[in-house]
Structure formats: C-alpha cells, structure tokens
Coordinates of C-alpha atoms in Angstrom, one line a residue:
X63 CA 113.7 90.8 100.8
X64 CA 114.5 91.8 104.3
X65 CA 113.3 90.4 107.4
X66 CA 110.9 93.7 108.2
X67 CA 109.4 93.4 104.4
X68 CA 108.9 89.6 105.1
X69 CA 107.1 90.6 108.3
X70 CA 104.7 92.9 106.7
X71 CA 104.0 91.1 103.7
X72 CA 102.6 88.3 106.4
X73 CA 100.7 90.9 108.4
X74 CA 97.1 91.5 107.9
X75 CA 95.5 94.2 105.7
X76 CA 93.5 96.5 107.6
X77 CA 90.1 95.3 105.5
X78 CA 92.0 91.6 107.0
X79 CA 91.7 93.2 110.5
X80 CA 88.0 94.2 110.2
X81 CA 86.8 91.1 108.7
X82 CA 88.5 89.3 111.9
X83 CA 87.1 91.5 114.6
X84 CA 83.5 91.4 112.8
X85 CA 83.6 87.4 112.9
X86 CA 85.2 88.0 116.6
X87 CA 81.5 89.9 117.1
X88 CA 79.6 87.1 116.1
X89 CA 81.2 84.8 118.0
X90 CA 81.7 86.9 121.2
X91 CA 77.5 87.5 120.5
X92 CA 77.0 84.0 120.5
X93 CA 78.9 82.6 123.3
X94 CA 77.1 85.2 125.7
X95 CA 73.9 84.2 124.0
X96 CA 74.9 80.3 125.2
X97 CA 76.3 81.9 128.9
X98 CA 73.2 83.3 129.6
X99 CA 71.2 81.0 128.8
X100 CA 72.4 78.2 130.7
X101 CA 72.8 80.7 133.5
X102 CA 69.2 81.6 133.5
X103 CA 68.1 77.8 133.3
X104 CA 70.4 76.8 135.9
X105 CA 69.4 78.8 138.5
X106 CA 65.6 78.6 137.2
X107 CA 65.7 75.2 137.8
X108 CA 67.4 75.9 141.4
X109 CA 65.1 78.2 142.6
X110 CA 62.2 76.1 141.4
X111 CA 63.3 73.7 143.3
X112 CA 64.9 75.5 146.3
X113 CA 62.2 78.2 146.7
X114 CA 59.3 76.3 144.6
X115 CA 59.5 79.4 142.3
X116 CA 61.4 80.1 139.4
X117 CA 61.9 82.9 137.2
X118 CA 59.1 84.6 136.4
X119 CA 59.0 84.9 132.1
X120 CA 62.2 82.8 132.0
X121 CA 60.8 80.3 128.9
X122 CA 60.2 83.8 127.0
X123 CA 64.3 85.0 128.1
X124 CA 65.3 81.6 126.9
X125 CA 63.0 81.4 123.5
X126 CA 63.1 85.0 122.5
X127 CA 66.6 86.5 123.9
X128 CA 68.9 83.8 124.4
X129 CA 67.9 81.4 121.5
X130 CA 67.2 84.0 119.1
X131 CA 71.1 85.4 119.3
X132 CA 72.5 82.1 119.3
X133 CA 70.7 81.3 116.2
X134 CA 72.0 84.0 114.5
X135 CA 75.0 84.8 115.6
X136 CA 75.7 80.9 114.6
X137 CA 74.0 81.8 110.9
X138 CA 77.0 83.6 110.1
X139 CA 79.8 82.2 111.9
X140 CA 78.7 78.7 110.4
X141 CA 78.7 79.7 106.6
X142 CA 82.2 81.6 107.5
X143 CA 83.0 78.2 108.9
X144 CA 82.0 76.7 105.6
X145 CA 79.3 74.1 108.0
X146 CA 77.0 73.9 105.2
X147 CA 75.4 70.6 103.6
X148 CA 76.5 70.1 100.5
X149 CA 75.8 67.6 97.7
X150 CA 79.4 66.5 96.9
X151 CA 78.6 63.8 94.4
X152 CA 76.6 66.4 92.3
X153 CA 79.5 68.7 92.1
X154 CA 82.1 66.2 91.9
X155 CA 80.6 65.1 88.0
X156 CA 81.1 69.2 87.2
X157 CA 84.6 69.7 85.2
X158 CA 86.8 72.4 87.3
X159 CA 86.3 75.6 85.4
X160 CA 82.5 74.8 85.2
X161 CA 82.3 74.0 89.1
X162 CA 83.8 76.9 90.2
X163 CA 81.3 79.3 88.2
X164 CA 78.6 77.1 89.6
X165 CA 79.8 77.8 93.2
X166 CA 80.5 81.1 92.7
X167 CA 77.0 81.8 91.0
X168 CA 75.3 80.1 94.0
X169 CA 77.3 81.6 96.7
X170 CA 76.3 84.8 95.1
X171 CA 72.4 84.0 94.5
X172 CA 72.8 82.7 98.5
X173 CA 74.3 85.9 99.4
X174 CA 71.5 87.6 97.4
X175 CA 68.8 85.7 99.8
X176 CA 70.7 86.7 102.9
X177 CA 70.6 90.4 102.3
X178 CA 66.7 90.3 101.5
X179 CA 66.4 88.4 104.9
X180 CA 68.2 91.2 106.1
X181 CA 66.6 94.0 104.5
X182 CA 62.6 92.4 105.9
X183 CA 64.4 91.4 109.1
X184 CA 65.1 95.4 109.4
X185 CA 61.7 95.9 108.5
X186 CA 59.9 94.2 111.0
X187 CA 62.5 95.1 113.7
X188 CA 61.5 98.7 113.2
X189 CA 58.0 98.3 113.1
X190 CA 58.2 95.8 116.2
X191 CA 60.2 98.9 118.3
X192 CA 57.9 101.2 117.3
X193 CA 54.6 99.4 118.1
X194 CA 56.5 98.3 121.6
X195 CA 56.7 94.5 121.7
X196 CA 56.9 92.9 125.3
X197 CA 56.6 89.3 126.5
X198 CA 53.4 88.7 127.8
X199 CA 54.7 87.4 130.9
X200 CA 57.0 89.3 132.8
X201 CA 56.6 92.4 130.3
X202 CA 60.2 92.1 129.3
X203 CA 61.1 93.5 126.0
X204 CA 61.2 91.6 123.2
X205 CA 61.5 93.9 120.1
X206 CA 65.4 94.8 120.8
X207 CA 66.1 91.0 120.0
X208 CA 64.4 91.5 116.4
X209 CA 67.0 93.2 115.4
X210 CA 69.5 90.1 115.3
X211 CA 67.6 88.4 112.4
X212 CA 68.6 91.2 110.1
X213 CA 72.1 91.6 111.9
X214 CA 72.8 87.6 111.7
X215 CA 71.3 87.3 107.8
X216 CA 73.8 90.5 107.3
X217 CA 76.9 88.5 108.6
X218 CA 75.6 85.3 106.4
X219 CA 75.8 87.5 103.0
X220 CA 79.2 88.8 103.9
X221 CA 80.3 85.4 104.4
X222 CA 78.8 83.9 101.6
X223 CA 80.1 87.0 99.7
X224 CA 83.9 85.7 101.0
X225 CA 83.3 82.3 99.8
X226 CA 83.2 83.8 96.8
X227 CA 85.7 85.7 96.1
X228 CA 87.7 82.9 97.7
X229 CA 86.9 80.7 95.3
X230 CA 87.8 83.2 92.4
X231 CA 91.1 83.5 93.7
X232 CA 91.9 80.0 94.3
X233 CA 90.8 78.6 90.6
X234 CA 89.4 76.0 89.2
X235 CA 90.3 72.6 91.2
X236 CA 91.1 70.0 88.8
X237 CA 90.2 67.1 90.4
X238 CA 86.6 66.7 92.5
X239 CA 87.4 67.0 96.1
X240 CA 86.0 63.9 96.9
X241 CA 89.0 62.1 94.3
X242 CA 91.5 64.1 95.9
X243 CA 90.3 62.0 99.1
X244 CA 90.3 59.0 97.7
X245 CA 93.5 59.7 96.8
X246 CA 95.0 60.8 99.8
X247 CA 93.5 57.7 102.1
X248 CA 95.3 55.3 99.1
X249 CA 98.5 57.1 99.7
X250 CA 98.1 56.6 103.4
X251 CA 97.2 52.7 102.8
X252 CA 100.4 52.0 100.8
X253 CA 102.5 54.4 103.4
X254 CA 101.0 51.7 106.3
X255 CA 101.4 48.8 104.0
X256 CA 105.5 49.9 103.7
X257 CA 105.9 50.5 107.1
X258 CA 104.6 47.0 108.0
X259 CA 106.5 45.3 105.8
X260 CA 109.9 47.4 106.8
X261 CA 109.2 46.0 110.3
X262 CA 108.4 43.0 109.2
X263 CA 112.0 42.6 107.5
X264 CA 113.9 43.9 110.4
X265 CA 112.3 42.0 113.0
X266 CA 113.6 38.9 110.7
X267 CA 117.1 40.1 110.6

C-alpha cells in the first residue's frame, strides 16, 4: 500500500468528523457554561462588596442558565467519556459472549431512557417558550435554557448508542476486566522484583 492509501485509510470518515465536532459542541457548551458562571459570581461578589450591591437576579443566572448547561452539556460528554458507575464485580461473574449482550442490551435500554428524556424535555421547552417563562427577579428569561435538557439527554442517547456499537465491534472480552488488572499489576510486581534483584547482583560484582 502506498504512503497516500496509508494516509487515508488513518483519516477520519466524514460520519468520524461529525461525531468529533458534535462532542466539540458539548464541550465548547460546557466550558462557557463554567466561564460564565464564575465570571458572574466573581464580580457579584466584587460589587457586593465594593459597591454593597451585587447583581440583581444573579442566583437565578447561576441556578437556571449557567448550572443548567453545565449539567447537560456534562450528561453527554460524561457517558461519551465512559464516567459512569458501574458494578464491576457483577459483570465480572458474566462469561464474555453473555457480558457483552448484557452491555449492549443495557446501553441500548439506557439509550432508550435518554431519548424519552429528550422527547418530554422538548415538550416542556415548547410549552415553557410559549407561555413566556422569566425569572422572577430581574425578569430575565428563563425558557431558552429549557431547551438544553432535551439537547443534553439527546447527546447522552447518541453516546450511549456508541457504546454500543463499540462494543459489538470489539467482541466478547474473555477475561473480566477486573482479572486482566490483576493481571497486569502481577506482571508489574515480578518486572520490579527482577529489576531489584539485577541491581542487587551488580552492585555485588
């Protein structure tokens, strides 16, 4: 193969490239979400105790803007991220083939979850911006920020929908992840233990 085909079998697919700039959305999303609110607390707290008045309806900006799209822009990036709990020792007694239906069924049924979050999360987002929702100090708008719940549960299906077909395509695992540790830090034990003793022997000579 030449040097060009080797180049774009490594480059990504365009579905590759969308998938990246969507999670680049979510995270872009987020980390304004966290700017802004430390920005408005900062100089909150400043002018509170500069001026002896802060920003009027800044607890509501903070609560209902700035937490809200933190919260889920970080729903999907952290399922992407694969930040989940999981109960390893439960899995662990599953033989491969069996575990990886089991994850995919879940991931799937958890997928299925996300999307009905998103589908009542559009629901109440429209009927929020058509009945006008405002913060009852300040009379900022709040009903524009409803429509990350359905946006963030979105993301959280697509990424659990990944997961899956990731772990279609890698196959059953035949050990439990937690062996293949075990294994790894007993490897690492014996490489120490050589190591030592090599030293050990030329320091003698």
């Amino acid at each position: 193969m030449s040097a060009t085909g080797e180049r774009d079998s490594r480059r990504p697919s365009r579905l590759g490239r969308a998938l990246d700039a969507v999670w680049t959305f979510y995270a872009v999303l987020g980390g304004v979400g966290v700017v802004a609110l430390l920005g408005v607390v900062v100089v909150d707290v400043l002018l509170r105790y500069l001026a002896s008045s802060g920003i009027t309806g800044a607890n509501d900006m903070v609560a209902s803007w700035f937490m809200v799209t933190i919260a889920f822009a970080g729903v999907a990036l952290a399922q992407r991220a694969g930040g989940r709990i999981q109960v390893d020792f439960v899995a662990d007694a599953v033989p491969g083939r069996l575990r990886q239906v089991v994850d995919v069924l879940v991931l799937l049924a958890v997928a299925g979850v996300g999307v009905l979050f998103a589908w009542f999360g559009w629901e109440e987002a429209l009927s929020k911006t058509a009945s006008g929702e405002y913060a009852p100090i300040g009379n900022r708008p709040l009903w524009p920020f409803r429509f990350l719940v359905p946006l963030g549960f979105a993301g959280f299906a697509l990424a659990c929908l990944l997961s899956a077909v990731e772990v279609v395509r890698r196959g059953p695992s035949e050990k439990p992840a937690a062996e293949v540790e075990y294994e790894l830090a007993k490897l690492e034990r014996e490489a120490r233990d050589a190591a030592r003793r090599g030293a050990g022997k030329a320091r003698s000579i």
